Amino acid sequence: MPSLFDPIQLGAIHAPNRILMAPLTRGRATKEAVPTDLMIDYYTQRASAGLIISEATGISREGLGWPFAPGLWTDEQIEHWKPVVDSVHAAGGKIMVQMWHMGRQVHSSVIGGQPVSSSATATAGQAHTYDGKQDFEVARPLELDEIPRLLADYEHATRNALRAGFDGVQIHGANGYLLDQFLRDNANLRDDRYGGSIENRIRLMREVTERVAGVAGADRTSIRLSPNGDSQGVDDSNPAPLFTAAAKALDEIGIAFLELREPGPDGTFGRTEVPKLSPAIRQVFSKPLVLNSDYTTVEEAQVVLDNGTADAIAFGRTFLANPDLPARLRTGAPLNPGNPRTWYSQGPEGYIDYPFLETATAE
């Protein structure tokens, strides 16, 4: 069986190890969703990952409601992503962008209009905005005649990602965001061809993936799903048949790899008693399967590589505080503790100032 430190082919992307950097929202762009120079250092520091999956990046203003998150719908955004990608490549790394439409998980004060979703629903709780936390609003359902425009937004962002030099694109279909709102039946109350049956509810995911793959190539396209348990109020009454059908459809498209975020009952960020569906998905998805959520040690990760459930692991919060995570895992070195207070703050603190192993050793 392969180890975490063996190379893997992810479609057209050759990853030198199986330690992927999961997408991690950090909020260091501008209010115009333009990447900043700090992001050059941040991603370059983590270039030893087998593959970096960037923080979630908006495909449009409509879809991006997180304060200071980056986008990929304007020329200015593309131009400021280029030095980030170029620097990662110069350091020997690979990086793909995760493309984001948040659906109902936004606030009108950020996006400038009413949120959209599969149906007229709202998320419980409050949204992060530039004016502090505000109650989530009821979304309006996307009309059938708006779907072509949404697909065009995904295509436009994909073309922009290629212009910026990214090695590939990952579609964010997880965590209760727009595509997840179409997939799962407690958020999708439609009675048209995008609602009701499983075949209908996976339709938008399939159409988005086909459109993105048609531009980037299926071998440079990925998607992230969260098949087990509630994600920001989005859930399904019978997830196993839904997500195995989704995985089978993605396999037919031939995407490079599928990433699953699967929390467990003891997770530090999201907990659920719903069993993990990766073993069932493994039976219908033939390309590399990447697992994520609360993996922090080599031993934990190696178990799912050894039993064949996963081909690689996407590490999340451990990469925040440990830019040289592959080296630390390989040598068994201690991990830097993270500082949640700085996860979404602006500035370098808790972003680019975590020590590398050799620096910590020298001290």
mmCIF file of C-alpha atoms in Angstrom:
data_model
loop_
_atom_site.group_PDB
_atom_site.id
_atom_site.type_symbol
_atom_site.label_atom_id
_atom_site.label_comp_id
_atom_site.label_asym_id
_atom_site.label_seq_id
_atom_site.Cartn_x
_atom_site.Cartn_y
_atom_site.Cartn_z
ATOM 1 C CA MET A 1 0.000 0.000 0.000
ATOM 2 C CA PRO A 2 1.200 3.561 -0.684
ATOM 3 C CA SER A 3 2.267 5.862 2.112
ATOM 4 C CA LEU A 4 1.431 9.531 2.554
ATOM 5 C CA PHE A 5 4.849 10.350 1.164
ATOM 6 C CA ASP A 6 4.493 8.497 -2.138
ATOM 7 C CA PRO A 7 3.602 10.421 -5.298
ATOM 8 C CA ILE A 8 0.162 10.224 -6.887
ATOM 9 C CA GLN A 9 -1.264 11.187 -10.252
ATOM 10 C CA LEU A 10 -4.381 13.318 -9.851
ATOM 11 C CA GLY A 11 -5.608 13.473 -13.414
ATOM 12 C CA ALA A 12 -3.109 15.635 -15.272
ATOM 13 C CA ILE A 13 -1.488 16.800 -12.030
ATOM 14 C CA HIS A 14 1.508 14.905 -10.668
ATOM 15 C CA ALA A 15 1.576 15.338 -6.897
ATOM 16 C CA PRO A 16 4.914 14.464 -5.231
ATOM 17 C CA ASN A 17 3.140 13.298 -2.068
ATOM 18 C CA ARG A 18 -0.376 12.489 -0.847
ATOM 19 C CA ILE A 19 -0.547 15.293 1.706
ATOM 20 C CA LEU A 20 -2.885 17.801 0.109
ATOM 21 C CA MET A 21 -3.630 21.210 1.546
ATOM 22 C CA ALA A 22 -7.383 21.512 1.998
ATOM 23 C CA PRO A 23 -9.181 24.723 1.027
ATOM 24 C CA LEU A 24 -9.060 27.135 3.969
ATOM 25 C CA THR A 25 -10.855 30.477 4.050
ATOM 26 C CA ARG A 26 -8.505 33.129 5.470
ATOM 27 C CA GLY A 27 -9.983 36.557 4.586
ATOM 28 C CA ARG A 28 -6.797 38.309 3.434
ATOM 29 C CA ALA A 29 -8.023 39.721 0.106
ATOM 30 C CA THR A 30 -9.448 43.224 -0.390
ATOM 31 C CA LYS A 31 -13.090 44.304 -0.219
ATOM 32 C CA GLU A 32 -13.067 44.049 -4.013
ATOM 33 C CA ALA A 33 -12.072 40.373 -3.633
ATOM 34 C CA VAL A 34 -8.603 41.042 -5.051
ATOM 35 C CA PRO A 35 -5.712 38.863 -3.778
ATOM 36 C CA THR A 36 -3.005 40.673 -1.817
ATOM 37 C CA ASP A 37 0.761 40.292 -1.589
ATOM 38 C CA LEU A 38 0.418 38.548 1.767
ATOM 39 C CA MET A 39 -1.233 35.685 -0.086
ATOM 40 C CA ILE A 40 1.904 35.204 -2.196
ATOM 41 C CA ASP A 41 3.928 34.424 0.927
ATOM 42 C CA TYR A 42 1.200 32.322 2.535
ATOM 43 C CA TYR A 43 0.735 29.930 -0.363
ATOM 44 C CA THR A 44 4.424 29.791 -1.280
ATOM 45 C CA GLN A 45 5.290 28.788 2.287
ATOM 46 C CA ARG A 46 3.026 25.738 1.833
ATOM 47 C CA ALA A 47 4.319 24.670 -1.590
ATOM 48 C CA SER A 48 5.633 21.362 -0.219
ATOM 49 C CA ALA A 49 2.063 20.027 -0.131
ATOM 50 C CA GLY A 50 1.427 17.417 -2.789
ATOM 51 C CA LEU A 51 -1.212 19.810 -4.099
ATOM 52 C CA ILE A 52 -2.564 23.047 -2.666
ATOM 53 C CA ILE A 53 -6.299 23.555 -3.025
ATOM 54 C CA SER A 54 -6.783 27.281 -2.605
ATOM 55 C CA GLU A 55 -9.211 28.959 -0.261
ATOM 56 C CA ALA A 56 -12.749 29.146 -1.634
ATOM 57 C CA THR A 57 -12.818 31.820 -4.340
ATOM 58 C CA GLY A 58 -15.963 33.499 -5.606
ATOM 59 C CA ILE A 59 -17.163 32.966 -9.149
ATOM 60 C CA SER A 60 -19.258 36.154 -8.961
ATOM 61 C CA ARG A 61 -20.269 38.906 -6.565
ATOM 62 C CA GLU A 62 -23.629 37.163 -6.199
ATOM 63 C CA GLY A 63 -21.898 34.054 -4.917
ATOM 64 C CA LEU A 64 -19.268 35.617 -2.646
ATOM 65 C CA GLY A 65 -20.429 36.940 0.695
ATOM 66 C CA TRP A 66 -17.487 36.204 2.988
ATOM 67 C CA PRO A 67 -15.648 39.402 3.968
ATOM 68 C CA PHE A 68 -12.220 39.809 2.385
ATOM 69 C CA ALA A 69 -12.391 36.517 0.461
ATOM 70 C CA PRO A 70 -10.910 36.498 -3.063
ATOM 71 C CA GLY A 71 -12.723 36.217 -6.375
ATOM 72 C CA LEU A 72 -12.107 35.247 -9.982
ATOM 73 C CA TRP A 73 -14.574 37.264 -12.019
ATOM 74 C CA THR A 74 -12.575 40.419 -12.841
ATOM 75 C CA ASP A 75 -9.349 41.132 -14.694
ATOM 76 C CA GLU A 76 -7.870 42.775 -11.602
ATOM 77 C CA GLN A 77 -8.468 39.618 -9.576
ATOM 78 C CA ILE A 78 -6.798 37.495 -12.258
ATOM 79 C CA GLU A 79 -3.753 39.759 -12.385
ATOM 80 C CA HIS A 80 -3.275 39.565 -8.621
ATOM 81 C CA TRP A 81 -3.723 35.802 -8.554
ATOM 82 C CA LYS A 82 -0.939 35.397 -11.122
ATOM 83 C CA PRO A 83 2.000 36.207 -8.784
ATOM 84 C CA VAL A 84 0.529 33.877 -6.148
ATOM 85 C CA VAL A 85 0.394 30.977 -8.592
ATOM 86 C CA ASP A 86 3.754 31.826 -10.180
ATOM 87 C CA SER A 87 5.453 31.896 -6.792
ATOM 88 C CA VAL A 88 4.019 28.517 -5.786
ATOM 89 C CA HIS A 89 5.222 27.052 -9.079
ATOM 90 C CA ALA A 90 8.673 28.597 -8.645
ATOM 91 C CA ALA A 91 8.864 26.868 -5.253
ATOM 92 C CA GLY A 92 8.087 23.524 -6.893
ATOM 93 C CA GLY A 93 4.441 23.365 -5.825
ATOM 94 C CA LYS A 94 1.110 22.696 -7.532
ATOM 95 C CA ILE A 95 -2.035 24.717 -6.870
ATOM 96 C CA MET A 96 -5.636 24.495 -7.984
ATOM 97 C CA VAL A 97 -8.343 27.012 -7.158
ATOM 98 C CA GLN A 98 -11.554 26.143 -5.373
ATOM 99 C CA MET A 99 -14.502 27.919 -7.013
ATOM 100 C CA TRP A 100 -17.269 29.086 -4.692
ATOM 101 C CA HIS A 101 -20.913 30.096 -4.892
ATOM 102 C CA MET A 102 -22.264 30.393 -1.369
ATOM 103 C CA GLY A 103 -25.957 30.425 -2.293
ATOM 104 C CA ARG A 104 -28.038 31.398 0.740
ATOM 105 C CA GLN A 105 -24.995 31.600 3.066
ATOM 106 C CA VAL A 106 -24.466 35.294 2.328
ATOM 107 C CA HIS A 107 -25.958 38.639 3.307
ATOM 108 C CA SER A 108 -27.355 41.297 0.998
ATOM 109 C CA SER A 109 -25.114 43.953 2.549
ATOM 110 C CA VAL A 110 -22.109 42.141 1.072
ATOM 111 C CA ILE A 111 -23.388 40.958 -2.298
ATOM 112 C CA GLY A 112 -25.727 43.879 -3.036
ATOM 113 C CA GLY A 113 -28.895 41.850 -3.562
ATOM 114 C CA GLN A 114 -31.081 39.087 -2.195
ATOM 115 C CA PRO A 115 -29.279 35.745 -1.772
ATOM 116 C CA VAL A 116 -30.198 32.941 -4.175
ATOM 117 C CA SER A 117 -30.632 29.243 -3.489
ATOM 118 C CA SER A 118 -32.441 26.156 -4.700
ATOM 119 C CA SER A 119 -35.551 27.232 -2.771
ATOM 120 C CA ALA A 120 -36.915 30.054 -0.619
ATOM 121 C CA THR A 121 -35.134 29.043 2.595
ATOM 122 C CA ALA A 122 -32.821 30.681 5.105
ATOM 123 C CA THR A 123 -29.908 29.515 7.205
ATOM 124 C CA ALA A 124 -30.319 29.731 10.954
ATOM 125 C CA GLY A 125 -27.917 32.031 12.737
ATOM 126 C CA GLN A 126 -25.941 34.967 11.454
ATOM 127 C CA ALA A 127 -23.762 35.797 8.473
ATOM 128 C CA HIS A 128 -20.323 37.384 8.638
ATOM 129 C CA THR A 129 -20.469 40.835 7.023
ATOM 130 C CA TYR A 130 -18.355 43.976 6.866
ATOM 131 C CA ASP A 131 -20.701 45.427 9.503
ATOM 132 C CA GLY A 132 -20.402 42.544 11.942
ATOM 133 C CA LYS A 133 -22.686 39.535 12.184
ATOM 134 C CA GLN A 134 -26.202 39.925 10.786
ATOM 135 C CA ASP A 135 -29.136 37.546 10.609
ATOM 136 C CA PHE A 136 -29.249 35.385 7.501
ATOM 137 C CA GLU A 137 -31.992 36.372 5.047
ATOM 138 C CA VAL A 138 -34.504 34.267 3.156
ATOM 139 C CA ALA A 139 -33.070 33.407 -0.248
ATOM 140 C CA ARG A 140 -35.021 33.511 -3.461
ATOM 141 C CA PRO A 141 -35.099 30.364 -5.600
ATOM 142 C CA LEU A 142 -33.060 30.472 -8.793
ATOM 143 C CA GLU A 143 -35.441 30.553 -11.749
ATOM 144 C CA LEU A 144 -35.026 28.020 -14.524
ATOM 145 C CA ASP A 145 -34.061 30.762 -16.964
ATOM 146 C CA GLU A 146 -31.242 31.814 -14.593
ATOM 147 C CA ILE A 147 -29.471 28.434 -14.662
ATOM 148 C CA PRO A 148 -27.705 29.154 -17.990
ATOM 149 C CA ARG A 149 -26.360 32.383 -16.502
ATOM 150 C CA LEU A 150 -25.092 30.504 -13.440
ATOM 151 C CA LEU A 151 -23.371 27.926 -15.647
ATOM 152 C CA ALA A 152 -21.804 30.763 -17.621
ATOM 153 C CA ASP A 153 -20.459 32.245 -14.359
ATOM 154 C CA TYR A 154 -18.741 28.938 -13.562
ATOM 155 C CA GLU A 155 -17.312 28.768 -17.080
ATOM 156 C CA HIS A 156 -16.080 32.368 -16.905
ATOM 157 C CA ALA A 157 -14.364 31.755 -13.569
ATOM 158 C CA THR A 158 -12.757 28.592 -14.940
ATOM 159 C CA ARG A 159 -11.325 30.457 -17.909
ATOM 160 C CA ASN A 160 -10.041 33.107 -15.531
ATOM 161 C CA ALA A 161 -8.413 30.443 -13.362
ATOM 162 C CA LEU A 162 -6.536 29.133 -16.373
ATOM 163 C CA ARG A 163 -5.484 32.672 -17.310
ATOM 164 C CA ALA A 164 -4.120 33.070 -13.775
ATOM 165 C CA GLY A 165 -2.061 29.893 -14.245
ATOM 166 C CA PHE A 166 -3.765 27.512 -11.800
ATOM 167 C CA ASP A 167 -3.043 23.816 -12.364
ATOM 168 C CA GLY A 168 -6.731 22.984 -12.139
ATOM 169 C CA VAL A 169 -10.038 23.895 -10.539
ATOM 170 C CA GLN A 170 -12.082 22.412 -7.746
ATOM 171 C CA ILE A 171 -15.824 23.060 -7.571
ATOM 172 C CA HIS A 172 -17.126 23.711 -4.057
ATOM 173 C CA GLY A 173 -20.114 21.393 -3.772
ATOM 174 C CA ALA A 174 -19.956 20.932 0.005
ATOM 175 C CA ASN A 175 -20.551 22.576 3.394
ATOM 176 C CA GLY A 176 -24.083 23.818 2.764
ATOM 177 C CA TYR A 177 -23.224 26.143 -0.134
ATOM 178 C CA LEU A 178 -25.174 26.511 -3.391
ATOM 179 C CA LEU A 179 -24.596 23.124 -5.028
ATOM 180 C CA ASP A 180 -25.126 21.397 -1.674
ATOM 181 C CA GLN A 181 -28.377 23.340 -1.339
ATOM 182 C CA PHE A 182 -29.514 21.750 -4.617
ATOM 183 C CA LEU A 183 -28.269 18.289 -3.678
ATOM 184 C CA ARG A 184 -29.921 17.780 -0.294
ATOM 185 C CA ASP A 185 -33.629 17.498 0.304
ATOM 186 C CA ASN A 186 -34.065 19.685 3.378
ATOM 187 C CA ALA A 187 -32.892 22.707 1.344
ATOM 188 C CA ASN A 188 -34.153 21.714 -2.123
ATOM 189 C CA LEU A 189 -37.955 21.971 -2.193
ATOM 190 C CA ARG A 190 -38.256 22.385 -5.959
ATOM 191 C CA ASP A 191 -40.761 20.558 -8.120
ATOM 192 C CA ASP A 192 -39.069 21.155 -11.477
ATOM 193 C CA ARG A 193 -36.262 19.221 -13.181
ATOM 194 C CA TYR A 194 -33.763 20.373 -10.511
ATOM 195 C CA GLY A 195 -35.771 19.080 -7.552
ATOM 196 C CA GLY A 196 -37.552 16.054 -6.171
ATOM 197 C CA SER A 197 -35.814 12.886 -7.327
ATOM 198 C CA ILE A 198 -32.146 12.164 -6.763
ATOM 199 C CA GLU A 199 -31.560 12.344 -10.504
ATOM 200 C CA ASN A 200 -33.008 15.846 -10.542
ATOM 201 C CA ARG A 201 -31.191 17.062 -7.440
ATOM 202 C CA ILE A 202 -27.767 16.048 -8.783
ATOM 203 C CA ARG A 203 -28.521 17.672 -12.143
ATOM 204 C CA LEU A 204 -27.043 21.092 -11.375
ATOM 205 C CA MET A 205 -23.899 19.555 -9.874
ATOM 206 C CA ARG A 206 -23.470 17.467 -13.002
ATOM 207 C CA GLU A 207 -24.103 20.387 -15.364
ATOM 208 C CA VAL A 208 -21.659 22.646 -13.512
ATOM 209 C CA THR A 209 -19.000 19.928 -13.525
ATOM 210 C CA GLU A 210 -19.485 19.231 -17.226
ATOM 211 C CA ARG A 211 -19.220 22.945 -18.017
ATOM 212 C CA VAL A 212 -16.052 23.378 -15.948
ATOM 213 C CA ALA A 213 -14.478 20.193 -17.323
ATOM 214 C CA GLY A 214 -15.304 21.346 -20.840
ATOM 215 C CA VAL A 215 -13.011 24.329 -20.300
ATOM 216 C CA ALA A 216 -10.305 23.080 -17.938
ATOM 217 C CA GLY A 217 -10.376 19.427 -19.024
ATOM 218 C CA ALA A 218 -11.841 16.689 -16.859
ATOM 219 C CA ASP A 219 -8.307 15.724 -15.834
ATOM 220 C CA ARG A 220 -7.852 19.155 -14.229
ATOM 221 C CA THR A 221 -11.283 19.289 -12.584
ATOM 222 C CA SER A 222 -12.234 18.237 -9.060
ATOM 223 C CA ILE A 223 -15.175 18.716 -6.729
ATOM 224 C CA ARG A 224 -15.619 18.719 -2.962
ATOM 225 C CA LEU A 225 -18.686 17.127 -1.349
ATOM 226 C CA SER A 226 -19.772 16.732 2.287
ATOM 227 C CA PRO A 227 -21.970 13.640 2.275
ATOM 228 C CA ASN A 228 -22.548 12.872 5.941
ATOM 229 C CA GLY A 229 -24.443 15.007 8.392
ATOM 230 C CA ASP A 230 -25.646 18.574 8.664
ATOM 231 C CA SER A 231 -23.554 21.316 7.048
ATOM 232 C CA GLN A 232 -24.648 24.835 7.972
ATOM 233 C CA GLY A 233 -28.260 23.713 8.127
ATOM 234 C CA VAL A 234 -28.180 21.674 4.907
ATOM 235 C CA ASP A 235 -28.897 17.962 5.291
ATOM 236 C CA ASP A 236 -30.542 15.015 3.574
ATOM 237 C CA SER A 237 -33.006 12.414 4.794
ATOM 238 C CA ASN A 238 -31.304 9.583 2.899
ATOM 239 C CA PRO A 239 -27.734 10.558 2.032
ATOM 240 C CA ALA A 240 -26.315 7.182 0.926
ATOM 241 C CA PRO A 241 -28.246 6.800 -2.365
ATOM 242 C CA LEU A 242 -27.931 10.527 -3.070
ATOM 243 C CA PHE A 243 -24.183 10.750 -2.764
ATOM 244 C CA THR A 244 -23.394 7.428 -4.398
ATOM 245 C CA ALA A 245 -25.464 8.616 -7.376
ATOM 246 C CA ALA A 246 -23.563 11.906 -7.362
ATOM 247 C CA ALA A 247 -20.203 10.106 -7.212
ATOM 248 C CA LYS A 248 -21.186 7.791 -10.051
ATOM 249 C CA ALA A 249 -22.136 10.775 -12.215
ATOM 250 C CA LEU A 250 -18.793 12.426 -11.454
ATOM 251 C CA ASP A 251 -16.974 9.217 -12.309
ATOM 252 C CA GLU A 252 -18.704 9.161 -15.695
ATOM 253 C CA ILE A 253 -17.517 12.707 -16.365
ATOM 254 C CA GLY A 254 -13.981 11.529 -15.552
ATOM 255 C CA ILE A 255 -12.878 14.210 -13.112
ATOM 256 C CA ALA A 256 -9.326 14.097 -11.753
ATOM 257 C CA PHE A 257 -10.321 13.384 -8.159
ATOM 258 C CA LEU A 258 -13.160 13.690 -5.669
ATOM 259 C CA GLU A 259 -12.605 15.206 -2.214
ATOM 260 C CA LEU A 260 -14.951 14.342 0.655
ATOM 261 C CA ARG A 261 -15.224 16.317 3.857
ATOM 262 C CA GLU A 262 -16.429 13.755 6.387
ATOM 263 C CA PRO A 263 -16.679 14.809 10.028
ATOM 264 C CA GLY A 264 -17.098 12.185 12.725
ATOM 265 C CA PRO A 265 -18.680 12.166 16.172
ATOM 266 C CA ASP A 266 -15.522 13.538 17.779
ATOM 267 C CA GLY A 267 -14.621 16.157 15.187
ATOM 268 C CA THR A 268 -13.155 19.472 16.291
ATOM 269 C CA PHE A 269 -14.967 21.396 13.552
ATOM 270 C CA GLY A 270 -18.416 19.909 13.018
ATOM 271 C CA ARG A 271 -19.599 16.664 14.592
ATOM 272 C CA THR A 272 -22.093 14.088 13.372
ATOM 273 C CA GLU A 273 -23.233 10.586 14.208
ATOM 274 C CA VAL A 274 -24.082 9.971 10.534
ATOM 275 C CA PRO A 275 -21.725 7.231 9.273
ATOM 276 C CA LYS A 276 -19.076 8.161 6.759
ATOM 277 C CA LEU A 277 -20.089 7.331 3.188
ATOM 278 C CA SER A 278 -16.583 7.135 1.711
ATOM 279 C CA PRO A 279 -16.560 3.285 1.678
ATOM 280 C CA ALA A 280 -19.763 3.223 -0.412
ATOM 281 C CA ILE A 281 -18.575 6.057 -2.636
ATOM 282 C CA ARG A 282 -15.289 4.203 -3.166
ATOM 283 C CA GLN A 283 -17.303 1.395 -4.803
ATOM 284 C CA VAL A 284 -18.704 3.654 -7.537
ATOM 285 C CA PHE A 285 -15.900 6.209 -7.998
ATOM 286 C CA SER A 286 -12.858 4.801 -9.780
ATOM 287 C CA LYS A 287 -10.561 7.842 -9.799
ATOM 288 C CA PRO A 288 -8.537 9.067 -6.786
ATOM 289 C CA LEU A 289 -10.584 9.701 -3.660
ATOM 290 C CA VAL A 290 -9.292 12.313 -1.213
ATOM 291 C CA LEU A 291 -10.610 12.427 2.359
ATOM 292 C CA ASN A 292 -10.675 15.385 4.719
ATOM 293 C CA SER A 293 -11.744 16.292 8.250
ATOM 294 C CA ASP A 294 -9.757 16.068 11.450
ATOM 295 C CA TYR A 295 -6.777 14.094 10.143
ATOM 296 C CA THR A 296 -3.767 15.326 12.118
ATOM 297 C CA THR A 297 -1.346 12.379 12.282
ATOM 298 C CA VAL A 298 0.357 10.030 9.868
ATOM 299 C CA GLU A 299 -1.166 7.046 11.650
ATOM 300 C CA GLU A 300 -4.757 8.270 11.251
ATOM 301 C CA ALA A 301 -4.231 9.016 7.588
ATOM 302 C CA GLN A 302 -2.366 5.818 6.809
ATOM 303 C CA VAL A 303 -5.278 3.682 8.036
ATOM 304 C CA VAL A 304 -7.574 4.831 5.220
ATOM 305 C CA LEU A 305 -4.782 4.586 2.659
ATOM 306 C CA ASP A 306 -4.048 1.030 3.774
ATOM 307 C CA ASN A 307 -7.665 -0.123 3.626
ATOM 308 C CA GLY A 308 -8.132 1.398 0.180
ATOM 309 C CA THR A 309 -10.829 3.898 1.123
ATOM 310 C CA ALA A 310 -8.654 6.893 0.282
ATOM 311 C CA ASP A 311 -5.808 7.624 -2.108
ATOM 312 C CA ALA A 312 -4.722 10.874 -0.431
ATOM 313 C CA ILE A 313 -5.603 13.060 2.540
ATOM 314 C CA ALA A 314 -6.420 16.774 2.527
ATOM 315 C CA PHE A 315 -5.150 18.308 5.752
ATOM 316 C CA GLY A 316 -6.866 21.490 6.862
ATOM 317 C CA ARG A 317 -6.230 23.403 10.074
ATOM 318 C CA THR A 318 -2.867 21.718 10.654
ATOM 319 C CA PHE A 319 -1.636 23.490 7.502
ATOM 320 C CA LEU A 320 -2.645 26.875 8.945
ATOM 321 C CA ALA A 321 0.002 26.753 11.665
ATOM 322 C CA ASN A 322 2.475 24.419 9.948
ATOM 323 C CA PRO A 323 3.576 25.646 6.534
ATOM 324 C CA ASP A 324 6.058 22.750 6.336
ATOM 325 C CA LEU A 325 3.517 20.122 7.367
ATOM 326 C CA PRO A 326 4.825 17.322 5.079
ATOM 327 C CA ALA A 327 8.291 17.581 6.650
ATOM 328 C CA ARG A 328 6.851 17.580 10.161
ATOM 329 C CA LEU A 329 4.722 14.527 9.437
ATOM 330 C CA ARG A 330 7.627 12.692 7.827
ATOM 331 C CA THR A 331 9.981 13.298 10.751
ATOM 332 C CA GLY A 332 7.450 13.061 13.556
ATOM 333 C CA ALA A 333 8.276 16.613 14.631
ATOM 334 C CA PRO A 334 5.846 18.466 16.918
ATOM 335 C CA LEU A 335 3.221 20.670 15.323
ATOM 336 C CA ASN A 336 2.875 24.389 15.901
ATOM 337 C CA PRO A 337 -0.366 25.190 17.765
ATOM 338 C CA GLY A 338 -2.837 27.265 15.795
ATOM 339 C CA ASN A 339 -4.475 30.514 16.870
ATOM 340 C CA PRO A 340 -8.190 30.584 15.959
ATOM 341 C CA ARG A 341 -8.332 34.306 16.786
ATOM 342 C CA THR A 342 -6.319 35.043 13.618
ATOM 343 C CA TRP A 343 -7.974 32.592 11.212
ATOM 344 C CA TYR A 344 -10.057 35.292 9.524
ATOM 345 C CA SER A 345 -8.292 38.475 10.597
ATOM 346 C CA GLN A 346 -6.377 40.745 8.280
ATOM 347 C CA GLY A 347 -2.616 41.169 8.367
ATOM 348 C CA PRO A 348 0.359 38.816 8.744
ATOM 349 C CA GLU A 349 -0.225 37.659 12.323
ATOM 350 C CA GLY A 350 -1.313 34.036 12.419
ATOM 351 C CA TYR A 351 -0.973 33.912 8.635
ATOM 352 C CA ILE A 352 2.623 34.024 7.439
ATOM 353 C CA ASP A 353 4.506 34.158 10.763
ATOM 354 C CA TYR A 354 4.347 30.509 11.872
ATOM 355 C CA PRO A 355 7.877 29.061 12.216
ATOM 356 C CA PHE A 356 9.276 26.421 9.929
ATOM 357 C CA LEU A 357 10.843 23.323 11.464
ATOM 358 C CA GLU A 358 14.442 24.437 10.974
ATOM 359 C CA THR A 359 13.654 27.849 12.489
ATOM 360 C CA ALA A 360 12.015 26.332 15.544
ATOM 361 C CA THR A 361 14.912 23.873 15.943
ATOM 362 C CA ALA A 362 17.503 26.649 15.721
ATOM 363 C CA GLU A 363 15.732 28.516 18.499
#
